[in-house]
Amino acid sequence: MIINFFARIFRFNFLAVLTIMICLIISGCAPIFNIAFRNSLPPMEGEQIVPGLHQKVTVRRDNMGIPLIEAASMEDLIFAMGYVSAYDRFTQMEGFRLVGKARLSELLGKATLEMDIYLRALNLKKVADTLYKSASPELHKMLQIYSDGVNAYLANSPLPLMLKMSGYKPEPWEPIDSVYVFIVLTLGLGQNLHDEINMLNIAQKIEPEKMAWLFPIYPDEPLPFKEMKKLTGLDLKTAANDIEKLSKVISATNRILIPETAASNNWVVSGKITKSGKPIFANDTHLPLTMPSIWHMMHLKCPGIQGAGIAIAGVPGIIAGYNGHVAIGMTMVMADNQDIFLEKLQQKPDGLYYLYKDKWLKATSREEKFRMKGQSDVVSRTFYETRHGVLLNNILTDEPRHILVPMPVNQSLGIALSWAGKEPDRTMDAFFNTMRARSVDEVLQYISHDTSVIPLNMVMADNKDIAWQVTGRYPIRKKGRGLCPSPGWTGEYDWKGFLNPSLHPSAKNPKKGYIGTANHRTVPADFPYTLSSSWYYPDRAQRIDQMLKGVKDYTMENAKAMQLDIKSPFVEVIKSALLDKKTLQKMRAVWQKSEKHQSAEKAIALLKDFDGNMRMDSAGAAFCGAFLFSLSKNLFADELGGTDSLAYKSLLETFLLAYSSLHDHLTERGKKSPFWDDVTTPEKEERHQILAQTVLDAIDLLNKQCGKNPEKWQWGKLHTYHWKTDATLFSDYMGFFDRIGVKFLSGYLDRGPYPAPGDHTTLNVTAYHPGKDFDVWLIPAMRIIVDFGSDEPLIGINSTGQSDNPSSPYYDDGITAFREGKYQDFPFKEDLAEAHYTKTLTLLPRK
């Protein structure tokens, strides 16, 4: 996610590196760094005078550092929330802000310039200004009060050590900065841009009539042959280098700065089928494995209002959780609200022109300036826009350029982005208001019309009702469904407006007694409007149905078991493909020619006995993971130019975020795919031959990683958690000495690796990169459950600690609780809250 500012903190020379090596060898660096960092930790107990407060505020913390902030007014509560957010996470907040403003290079220099240029091209400033101007006067007031709280902390407390050591002095926090933070996270919820860029890379290797096999929409929907015809006759080679470098910059930006994710599970169970007769709500949001977690847990209280759950450091209010009356949470819709339009361009003496309906129109332009740390020169870029949006391929063309980006070529084909997130709405108001809602009906009133920027499945419950509402803004296209980049010069694929919010899917108190969403297709295949062409794999949603269908006497313990469940429905698909009698017979004929035929039979026996639970110690899980890894290479790498080709790497990225060709090729229709052949050999292979070789390759992989005894194969030896700071994630883009410095610090900053259960198809999600590696990159960043039949309804857990200071005792304590499946109480009753929140910091107004 956001860079933690270590890149410029430690400018290591040889002597410094040698010193650290000695430190590591003799005693380890942690004690030394802990001393330095703890001196920068403000006190968590006692009293502090805080100018700007009107009355006393108490900040009580539990044994994991989660605060209960109690104030005498809403104004003081929001002020104190800003103060505490900065206390715990100001380094993270500042990172969010710099990303939103595309100004990272002012802190980190040349390494982030191209990411800044890409983000500035998206004109997030215009989006932020539009959202801010659309907000209500009340929200303007609250954003100002929150900003005052942040600034009071900065004036009253030492600057976080990482910022201080870097020589960086943050600007005062302003109300618009909270809007930037909000936009940074919502940008990652727009699903289709990266998919379409990947598609353009792949289309340079694969003819349009075969592309549909690589981009299935959903198991029960036809392959998109008609959609892919849009690529017929297009000369993508003229823009090949532009597409390649754009792909790399967007990929790095999404991996490091802005999470592009397939996120989350939520479900709510009616009191008709619970033991208590009251609803039970559950939500776990799936986000990249980051240190610290994107979420910041809080408990807020003032007269008439109490709420607890997850917040975003930098934005006032609770995003998901419970307020004593209503529980609310979300998952991604996987909305397709971004489209790539290909443009025919022509440079004329007076500017850049693009073709539209047989006329050459002049592109509008704007100039942006970029400053880089350590350099006095200001870099300028001119951004051009067509009627379809900003041209992305002509923004990264001049020096200085990132080492990963090749030299530019003649640009005759433009890549313009249309994004639905630039229209006025009151999304932030809606989220702020839900914190005060007292019923499901009131929440529905807020979110059914005012949450256009964020495409979410909002699921909610109160003491008697349960409901689901889709939010967001969904383009209506004249033609096509937006899965594939469209020719912009004809006008036939243009947007003609947005879906009326009254037509957004919703449900309240359904007869089956529960509602569940897991980024799957939540509407019928014949739904008349296109919400998405990039639905996530259906497996998690299927598992929710398996565990809720026909249930009686449902309890909070059942909800916990579901959130921690590691059974993969997709294992049955693998079994059907490999254990089919005819297929298995043909594969055995292939194995008879190999010295590994006995190992192959042992692997098949493992698969037969495997129950689908992706346990860390499971040999069957290890085989399934190794099989999928090997199948990707054997199915697709030959046609796409090998495993090192950009086209193949682009295909691997498509496996991460939507239902994929890798899974689809194991279904019944996948048997007919033209990719069941190795084009590098003179003979034409058949499906069973590719499957047989894939089993052997999986065995080789497992023998190498886990040993040659199948009984000792373990999924956790392949599949691991590793919590890494943004500094570590960004180190590959740093200069030599910065990179070496961060590598030495990684043992102090990062946590792991630890063996991980589950995979991308389990409710307890631990998604990895099939075909690339087994490292976990996506997890439930938090878990919350609300049982309306309990005296204290809310429990939850974050995936890391509360603090972004690595020497804080609350930096990593959440990791152990998260891995062990534990939950933290959030007591609302005063006597229980007093016993639970034991460390008290009193904030006093200046007299």
GROMACS .gro file of N, CA, C and O in nm, residues 363-465:
model
  412
  363ALA      N    1  -0.755   1.736  -2.897
  363ALA     CA    2  -0.755   1.690  -2.759
  363ALA      C    3  -0.730   1.808  -2.666
  363ALA      O    4  -0.650   1.896  -2.697
  364THR      N    5  -0.798   1.810  -2.555
  364THR     CA    6  -0.771   1.913  -2.454
  364THR      C    7  -0.641   1.876  -2.381
  364THR      O    8  -0.599   1.760  -2.381
  365SER      N    9  -0.581   1.973  -2.318
  365SER     CA   10  -0.454   1.946  -2.252
  365SER      C   11  -0.446   2.021  -2.120
  365SER      O   12  -0.513   2.123  -2.099
  366ARG      N   13  -0.366   1.967  -2.030
  366ARG     CA   14  -0.333   2.036  -1.906
  366ARG      C   15  -0.188   2.001  -1.871
  366ARG      O   16  -0.140   1.892  -1.901
  367GLU      N   17  -0.120   2.093  -1.810
  367GLU     CA   18   0.020   2.072  -1.773
  367GLU      C   19   0.032   2.057  -1.623
  367GLU      O   20  -0.032   2.129  -1.546
  368GLU      N   21   0.111   1.960  -1.582
  368GLU     CA   22   0.136   1.937  -1.440
  368GLU      C   23   0.286   1.940  -1.416
  368GLU      O   24   0.366   1.899  -1.501
  369LYS      N   25   0.325   1.987  -1.298
  369LYS     CA   26   0.466   1.994  -1.262
  369LYS      C   27   0.495   1.901  -1.145
  369LYS      O   28   0.413   1.887  -1.054
  370PHE      N   29   0.613   1.841  -1.151
  370PHE     CA   30   0.652   1.743  -1.050
  370PHE      C   31   0.789   1.782  -0.993
  370PHE      O   32   0.881   1.813  -1.068
  371ARG      N   33   0.798   1.775  -0.863
  371ARG     CA   34   0.925   1.799  -0.795
  371ARG      C   35   0.976   1.669  -0.737
  371ARG      O   36   0.899   1.588  -0.687
  372MET      N   37   1.107   1.652  -0.746
  372MET     CA   38   1.169   1.531  -0.695
  372MET      C   39   1.271   1.566  -0.587
  372MET      O   40   1.349   1.661  -0.603
  373LYS      N   41   1.269   1.488  -0.481
  373LYS     CA   42   1.365   1.511  -0.374
  373LYS      C   43   1.507   1.493  -0.427
  373LYS      O   44   1.536   1.400  -0.502
  374GLY      N   45   1.593   1.586  -0.388
  374GLY     CA   46   1.732   1.577  -0.429
  374GLY      C   47   1.763   1.639  -0.564
  374GLY      O   48   1.877   1.635  -0.608
  375GLN      N   49   1.660   1.692  -0.631
  375GLN     CA   50   1.683   1.753  -0.761
  375GLN      C   51   1.613   1.889  -0.765
  375GLN      O   52   1.498   1.902  -0.723
  376SER      N   53   1.685   1.987  -0.817
  376SER     CA   54   1.629   2.122  -0.823
  376SER      C   55   1.538   2.141  -0.942
  376SER      O   56   1.451   2.228  -0.940
  377ASP      N   57   1.556   2.062  -1.046
  377ASP     CA   58   1.475   2.078  -1.167
  377ASP      C   59   1.332   2.032  -1.141
  377ASP      O   60   1.306   1.935  -1.068
  378VAL      N   61   1.240   2.103  -1.204
  378VAL     CA   62   1.099   2.066  -1.199
  378VAL      C   63   1.064   1.995  -1.329
  378VAL      O   64   1.097   2.042  -1.438
  379VAL      N   65   1.002   1.879  -1.318
  379VAL     CA   66   0.962   1.801  -1.435
  379VAL      C   67   0.820   1.839  -1.474
  379VAL      O   68   0.731   1.845  -1.388
  380SER      N   69   0.799   1.865  -1.600
  380SER     CA   70   0.666   1.900  -1.650
  380SER      C   71   0.613   1.790  -1.739
  380SER      O   72   0.688   1.725  -1.812
  381ARG      N   73   0.483   1.768  -1.732
  381ARG     CA   74   0.417   1.673  -1.821
  381ARG      C   75   0.288   1.737  -1.871
  381ARG      O   76   0.216   1.802  -1.795
  382THR      N   77   0.262   1.714  -1.997
  382THR     CA   78   0.135   1.758  -2.055
  382THR      C   79   0.046   1.637  -2.071
  382THR      O   80   0.085   1.538  -2.134
  383PHE      N   81  -0.072   1.644  -2.015
  383PHE     CA   82  -0.169   1.537  -2.026
  383PHE      C   83  -0.276   1.578  -2.127
  383PHE      O   84  -0.328   1.690  -2.123
  384TYR      N   85  -0.310   1.486  -2.215
  384TYR     CA   86  -0.411   1.510  -2.317
  384TYR      C   87  -0.535   1.426  -2.288
  384TYR      O   88  -0.525   1.313  -2.238
  385GLU      N   89  -0.649   1.482  -2.320
  385GLU     CA   90  -0.775   1.411  -2.299
  385GLU      C   91  -0.860   1.416  -2.424
  385GLU      O   92  -0.871   1.520  -2.489
  386THR      N   93  -0.921   1.301  -2.456
  386THR     CA   94  -1.021   1.293  -2.561
  386THR      C   95  -1.158   1.295  -2.495
  386THR      O   96  -1.169   1.302  -2.372
  387ARG      N   97  -1.263   1.283  -2.572
  387ARG     CA   98  -1.397   1.277  -2.516
  387ARG      C   99  -1.414   1.153  -2.427
  387ARG      O  100  -1.506   1.147  -2.345
  388HIS      N  101  -1.326   1.056  -2.442
  388HIS     CA  102  -1.336   0.933  -2.363
  388HIS      C  103  -1.254   0.939  -2.235
  388HIS      O  104  -1.269   0.851  -2.149
  389GLY      N  105  -1.165   1.036  -2.224
  389GLY     CA  106  -1.086   1.045  -2.102
  389GLY      C  107  -0.940   1.072  -2.132
  389GLY      O  108  -0.899   1.096  -2.246
  390VAL      N  109  -0.859   1.068  -2.025
  390VAL     CA  110  -0.718   1.100  -2.037
  390VAL      C  111  -0.645   0.993  -2.118
  390VAL      O  112  -0.675   0.874  -2.108
  391LEU      N  113  -0.549   1.037  -2.201
  391LEU     CA  114  -0.463   0.944  -2.275
  391LEU      C  115  -0.351   0.900  -2.183
  391LEU      O  116  -0.270   0.980  -2.137
  392LEU      N  117  -0.346   0.770  -2.157
  392LEU     CA  118  -0.249   0.717  -2.062
  392LEU      C  119  -0.115   0.683  -2.125
  392LEU      O  120  -0.014   0.676  -2.055
  393ASN      N  121  -0.113   0.659  -2.255
  393ASN     CA  122   0.012   0.610  -2.313
  393ASN      C  123   0.110   0.720  -2.350
  393ASN      O  124   0.225   0.693  -2.380
  394ASN      N  125   0.068   0.845  -2.348
  394ASN     CA  126   0.162   0.951  -2.386
  394ASN      C  127   0.205   1.035  -2.268
  394ASN      O  128   0.240   1.150  -2.282
  395ILE      N  129   0.203   0.976  -2.148
  395ILE     CA  130   0.240   1.053  -2.030
  395ILE      C  131   0.375   1.011  -1.975
  395ILE      O  132   0.428   1.077  -1.887
  396LEU      N  133   0.430   0.901  -2.022
  396LEU     CA  134   0.555   0.847  -1.967
  396LEU      C  135   0.660   0.837  -2.078
  396LEU      O  136   0.714   0.732  -2.104
  397THR      N  137   0.687   0.950  -2.143
  397THR     CA  138   0.763   0.943  -2.266
  397THR      C  139   0.901   1.006  -2.260
  397THR      O  140   0.987   0.970  -2.339
  398ASP      N  141   0.923   1.101  -2.171
  398ASP     CA  142   1.048   1.175  -2.172
  398ASP      C  143   1.134   1.137  -2.052
  398ASP      O  144   1.089   1.076  -1.956
  399GLU      N  145   1.262   1.178  -2.058
  399GLU     CA  146   1.350   1.160  -1.943
  399GLU      C  147   1.304   1.253  -1.829
  399GLU      O  148   1.251   1.360  -1.856
  400PRO      N  149   1.331   1.216  -1.699
  400PRO     CA  150   1.388   1.089  -1.657
  400PRO      C  151   1.283   0.979  -1.658
  400PRO      O  152   1.167   1.006  -1.635
  401ARG      N  153   1.324   0.859  -1.682
  401ARG     CA  154   1.232   0.747  -1.689
  401ARG      C  155   1.279   0.636  -1.598
  401ARG      O  156   1.397   0.623  -1.570
  402HIS      N  157   1.186   0.555  -1.551
  402HIS     CA  158   1.217   0.445  -1.461
  402HIS      C  159   1.294   0.337  -1.535
  402HIS      O  160   1.274   0.316  -1.654
  403ILE      N  161   1.381   0.268  -1.465
  403ILE     CA  162   1.463   0.165  -1.528
  403ILE      C  163   1.378   0.055  -1.591
  403ILE      O  164   1.419  -0.011  -1.686
  404LEU      N  165   1.257   0.034  -1.540
  404LEU     CA  166   1.171  -0.071  -1.594
  404LEU      C  167   1.101  -0.030  -1.723
  404LEU      O  168   1.043  -0.114  -1.791
  405VAL      N  169   1.104   0.097  -1.755
  405VAL     CA  170   1.027   0.147  -1.869
  405VAL      C  171   1.117   0.160  -1.991
  405VAL      O  172   1.220   0.227  -1.986
  406PRO      N  173   1.082   0.097  -2.103
  406PRO     CA  174   1.165   0.108  -2.224
  406PRO      C  175   1.152   0.244  -2.288
  406PRO      O  176   1.067   0.325  -2.252
  407MET      N  177   1.236   0.270  -2.385
  407MET     CA  178   1.229   0.396  -2.457
  407MET      C  179   1.097   0.406  -2.532
  407MET      O  180   1.042   0.306  -2.578
  408PRO      N  181   1.045   0.527  -2.549
  408PRO     CA  182   0.917   0.543  -2.619
  408PRO      C  183   0.930   0.518  -2.768
  408PRO      O  184   1.039   0.521  -2.824
  409VAL      N  185   0.816   0.492  -2.830
  409VAL     CA  186   0.811   0.473  -2.974
  409VAL      C  187   0.708   0.569  -3.032
  409VAL      O  188   0.636   0.638  -2.960
  410ASN      N  189   0.702   0.575  -3.163
  410ASN     CA  190   0.602   0.657  -3.229
  410ASN      C  191   0.462   0.615  -3.187
  410ASN      O  192   0.429   0.497  -3.189
  411GLN      N  193   0.383   0.711  -3.146
  411GLN     CA  194   0.250   0.679  -3.093
  411GLN      C  195   0.143   0.711  -3.196
  411GLN      O  196   0.119   0.827  -3.227
  412SER      N  197   0.083   0.610  -3.250
  412SER     CA  198  -0.026   0.632  -3.344
  412SER      C  199  -0.158   0.576  -3.293
  412SER      O  200  -0.260   0.592  -3.358
  413LEU      N  201  -0.154   0.506  -3.178
  413LEU     CA  202  -0.274   0.449  -3.120
  413LEU      C  203  -0.282   0.491  -2.975
  413LEU      O  204  -0.194   0.458  -2.894
  414GLY      N  205  -0.382   0.569  -2.940
  414GLY     CA  206  -0.396   0.620  -2.806
  414GLY      C  207  -0.472   0.525  -2.715
  414GLY      O  208  -0.553   0.444  -2.760
  415ILE      N  209  -0.445   0.535  -2.585
  415ILE     CA  210  -0.511   0.453  -2.484
  415ILE      C  211  -0.578   0.549  -2.387
  415ILE      O  212  -0.514   0.610  -2.301
  416ALA      N  213  -0.710   0.567  -2.402
  416ALA     CA  214  -0.785   0.663  -2.321
  416ALA      C  215  -0.867   0.589  -2.216
  416ALA      O  216  -0.924   0.483  -2.244
  417LEU      N  217  -0.871   0.646  -2.096
  417LEU     CA  218  -0.944   0.585  -1.985
  417LEU      C  219  -1.070   0.662  -1.953
  417LEU      O  220  -1.067   0.781  -1.925
  418SER      N  221  -1.185   0.590  -1.956
  418SER     CA  222  -1.310   0.642  -1.902
  418SER      C  223  -1.332   0.580  -1.765
  418SER      O  224  -1.320   0.459  -1.749
  419TRP      N  225  -1.364   0.665  -1.667
  419TRP     CA  226  -1.383   0.618  -1.529
  419TRP      C  227  -1.508   0.685  -1.473
  419TRP      O  228  -1.526   0.806  -1.486
  420ALA      N  229  -1.593   0.605  -1.410
  420ALA     CA  230  -1.721   0.655  -1.359
  420ALA      C  231  -1.708   0.727  -1.227
  420ALA      O  232  -1.808   0.771  -1.170
  421GLY      N  233  -1.587   0.743  -1.177
  421GLY     CA  234  -1.569   0.801  -1.044
  421GLY      C  235  -1.553   0.951  -1.041
  421GLY      O  236  -1.506   1.006  -0.942
  422LYS      N  237  -1.588   1.020  -1.149
  422LYS     CA  238  -1.561   1.164  -1.156
  422LYS      C  239  -1.688   1.249  -1.152
  422LYS      O  240  -1.685   1.367  -1.187
  423GLU      N  241  -1.799   1.189  -1.113
  423GLU     CA  242  -1.925   1.262  -1.109
  423GLU      C  243  -1.956   1.307  -0.967
  423GLU      O  244  -1.916   1.244  -0.869
  424PRO      N  245  -2.031   1.416  -0.949
  424PRO     CA  246  -2.066   1.462  -0.814
  424PRO      C  247  -2.154   1.360  -0.741
  424PRO      O  248  -2.241   1.298  -0.802
  425ASP      N  249  -2.130   1.342  -0.614
  425ASP     CA  250  -2.221   1.265  -0.529
  425ASP      C  251  -2.186   1.290  -0.383
  425ASP      O  252  -2.095   1.368  -0.353
  426ARG      N  253  -2.260   1.223  -0.294
  426ARG     CA  254  -2.243   1.247  -0.151
  426ARG      C  255  -2.207   1.118  -0.078
  426ARG      O  256  -2.259   1.085   0.028
  427THR      N  257  -2.112   1.045  -0.138
  427THR     CA  258  -2.071   0.918  -0.081
  427THR      C  259  -2.019   0.933   0.062
  427THR      O  260  -2.054   0.855   0.151
  428MET      N  261  -1.934   1.033   0.084
  428MET     CA  262  -1.877   1.047   0.218
  428MET      C  263  -1.985   1.082   0.321
  428MET      O  264  -1.979   1.037   0.436
  429ASP      N  265  -2.082   1.160   0.281
  429ASP     CA  266  -2.194   1.188   0.370
  429ASP      C  267  -2.266   1.060   0.409
  429ASP      O  268  -2.303   1.040   0.525
  430ALA      N  269  -2.290   0.975   0.309
  430ALA     CA  270  -2.364   0.852   0.336
  430ALA      C  271  -2.292   0.766   0.437
  430ALA      O  272  -2.353   0.712   0.531
  431PHE      N  273  -2.160   0.752   0.422
  431PHE     CA  274  -2.085   0.671   0.518
  431PHE      C  275  -2.086   0.734   0.657
  431PHE      O  276  -2.098   0.664   0.758
  432PHE      N  277  -2.073   0.865   0.662
  432PHE     CA  278  -2.074   0.932   0.792
  432PHE      C  279  -2.211   0.917   0.858
  432PHE      O  280  -2.222   0.895   0.981
  433ASN      N  281  -2.318   0.925   0.780
  433ASN     CA  282  -2.452   0.915   0.836
  433ASN      C  283  -2.486   0.775   0.885
  433ASN      O  284  -2.563   0.759   0.981
  434THR      N  285  -2.434   0.672   0.819
  434THR     CA  286  -2.466   0.535   0.863
  434THR      C  287  -2.415   0.509   1.004
  434THR      O  288  -2.468   0.423   1.074
  435MET      N  289  -2.313   0.583   1.045
  435MET     CA  290  -2.260   0.566   1.181
  435MET      C  291  -2.367   0.603   1.284
  435MET      O  292  -2.363   0.557   1.398
  436ARG      N  293  -2.465   0.686   1.243
  436ARG     CA  294  -2.568   0.732   1.336
  436ARG      C  295  -2.704   0.668   1.309
  436ARG      O  296  -2.802   0.699   1.377
  437ALA      N  297  -2.713   0.580   1.209
  437ALA     CA  298  -2.842   0.519   1.174
  437ALA      C  299  -2.890   0.427   1.286
  437ALA      O  300  -2.811   0.365   1.357
  438ARG      N  301  -3.022   0.418   1.299
  438ARG     CA  302  -3.080   0.336   1.406
  438ARG      C  303  -3.160   0.217   1.354
  438ARG      O  304  -3.221   0.145   1.434
  439SER      N  305  -3.162   0.198   1.222
  439SER     CA  306  -3.235   0.084   1.167
  439SER      C  307  -3.182   0.053   1.027
  439SER      O  308  -3.117   0.137   0.963
  440VAL      N  309  -3.211  -0.067   0.981
  440VAL     CA  310  -3.177  -0.106   0.845
  440VAL      C  311  -3.242  -0.012   0.745
  440VAL      O  312  -3.180   0.030   0.646
  441ASP      N  313  -3.368   0.023   0.768
  441ASP     CA  314  -3.439   0.112   0.675
  441ASP      C  315  -3.369   0.247   0.663
  441ASP      O  316  -3.362   0.306   0.555
  442GLU      N  317  -3.316   0.295   0.774
  442GLU     CA  318  -3.247   0.424   0.771
  442GLU      C  319  -3.116   0.413   0.692
  442GLU      O  320  -3.080   0.503   0.616
  443VAL      N  321  -3.044   0.303   0.710
  443VAL     CA  322  -2.922   0.282   0.632
  443VAL      C  323  -2.954   0.275   0.484
  443VAL      O  324  -2.886   0.337   0.400
  444LEU      N  325  -3.057   0.201   0.449
  444LEU     CA  326  -3.096   0.190   0.308
  444LEU      C  327  -3.130   0.325   0.249
  444LEU      O  328  -3.099   0.354   0.132
  445GLN      N  329  -3.191   0.409   0.327
  445GLN     CA  330  -3.224   0.543   0.281
  445GLN      C  331  -3.097   0.622   0.248
  445GLN      O  332  -3.091   0.694   0.149
  446TYR      N  333  -2.994   0.606   0.330
  446TYR     CA  334  -2.869   0.679   0.307
  446TYR      C  335  -2.792   0.626   0.186
  446TYR      O  336  -2.737   0.704   0.108
  447ILE      N  337  -2.784   0.493   0.173
  447ILE     CA  338  -2.690   0.437   0.076
  447ILE      C  339  -2.752   0.402  -0.059
  447ILE      O  340  -2.678   0.378  -0.155
  448SER      N  341  -2.883   0.400  -0.070
  448SER     CA  342  -2.943   0.356  -0.195
  448SER      C  343  -2.928   0.458  -0.306
  448SER      O  344  -2.940   0.425  -0.425
  449HIS      N  345  -2.899   0.583  -0.273
  449HIS     CA  346  -2.887   0.686  -0.376
  449HIS      C  347  -2.759   0.769  -0.365
  449HIS      O  348  -2.719   0.830  -0.464
  450ASP      N  349  -2.694   0.770  -0.249
  450ASP     CA  350  -2.585   0.865  -0.226
  450ASP      C  351  -2.446   0.803  -0.227
  450ASP      O  352  -2.350   0.868  -0.190
  451THR      N  353  -2.431   0.678  -0.266
  451THR     CA  354  -2.299   0.615  -0.263
  451THR      C  355  -2.258   0.572  -0.403
  451THR      O  356  -2.242   0.456  -0.433
  452SER      N  357  -2.239   0.670  -0.490
  452SER     CA  358  -2.214   0.639  -0.630
  452SER      C  359  -2.068   0.612  -0.661
  452SER      O  360  -2.036   0.541  -0.756
  453VAL      N  361  -1.976   0.669  -0.583
  453VAL     CA  362  -1.835   0.651  -0.614
  453VAL      C  363  -1.790   0.508  -0.587
  453VAL      O  364  -1.709   0.452  -0.660
  454ILE      N  365  -1.844   0.446  -0.484
  454ILE     CA  366  -1.792   0.317  -0.440
  454ILE      C  367  -1.887   0.205  -0.477
  454ILE      O  368  -1.999   0.199  -0.426
  455PRO      N  369  -1.844   0.112  -0.562
  455PRO     CA  370  -1.930  -0.002  -0.599
  455PRO      C  371  -1.917  -0.115  -0.498
  455PRO      O  372  -1.820  -0.191  -0.499
  456LEU      N  373  -2.015  -0.126  -0.409
  456LEU     CA  374  -2.007  -0.221  -0.298
  456LEU      C  375  -2.135  -0.301  -0.285
  456LEU      O  376  -2.243  -0.257  -0.323
  457ASN      N  377  -2.119  -0.420  -0.227
  457ASN     CA  378  -2.231  -0.496  -0.173
  457ASN      C  379  -2.241  -0.461  -0.025
  457ASN      O  380  -2.164  -0.510   0.057
  458MET      N  381  -2.334  -0.374   0.009
  458MET     CA  382  -2.353  -0.335   0.149
  458MET      C  383  -2.453  -0.431   0.212
  458MET      O  384  -2.567  -0.442   0.164
  459VAL      N  385  -2.410  -0.499   0.317
  459VAL     CA  386  -2.497  -0.592   0.389
  459VAL      C  387  -2.513  -0.540   0.531
  459VAL      O  388  -2.418  -0.489   0.591
  460MET      N  389  -2.635  -0.550   0.584
  460MET     CA  390  -2.662  -0.486   0.713
  460MET      C  391  -2.768  -0.564   0.791
  460MET      O  392  -2.842  -0.647   0.735
  461ALA      N  393  -2.774  -0.534   0.919
  461ALA     CA  394  -2.875  -0.596   1.006
  461ALA      C  395  -2.904  -0.502   1.122
  461ALA      O  396  -2.819  -0.423   1.164
  462ASP      N  397  -3.026  -0.512   1.173
  462ASP     CA  398  -3.059  -0.452   1.302
  462ASP      C  399  -3.121  -0.560   1.389
  462ASP      O  400  -3.104  -0.680   1.362
  463ASN      N  401  -3.194  -0.522   1.488
  463ASN     CA  402  -3.247  -0.618   1.584
  463ASN      C  403  -3.350  -0.714   1.524
  463ASN      O  404  -3.376  -0.821   1.579
  464LYS      N  405  -3.407  -0.676   1.406
  464LYS     CA  406  -3.510  -0.762   1.348
  464LYS      C  407  -3.496  -0.784   1.197
  464LYS      O  408  -3.546  -0.882   1.144
  465ASP      N  409  -3.428  -0.695   1.125
  465ASP     CA  410  -3.422  -0.702   0.980
  465ASP      C  411  -3.280  -0.728   0.929
  465ASP      O  412  -3.181  -0.692   0.995
   0.00000   0.00000   0.00000
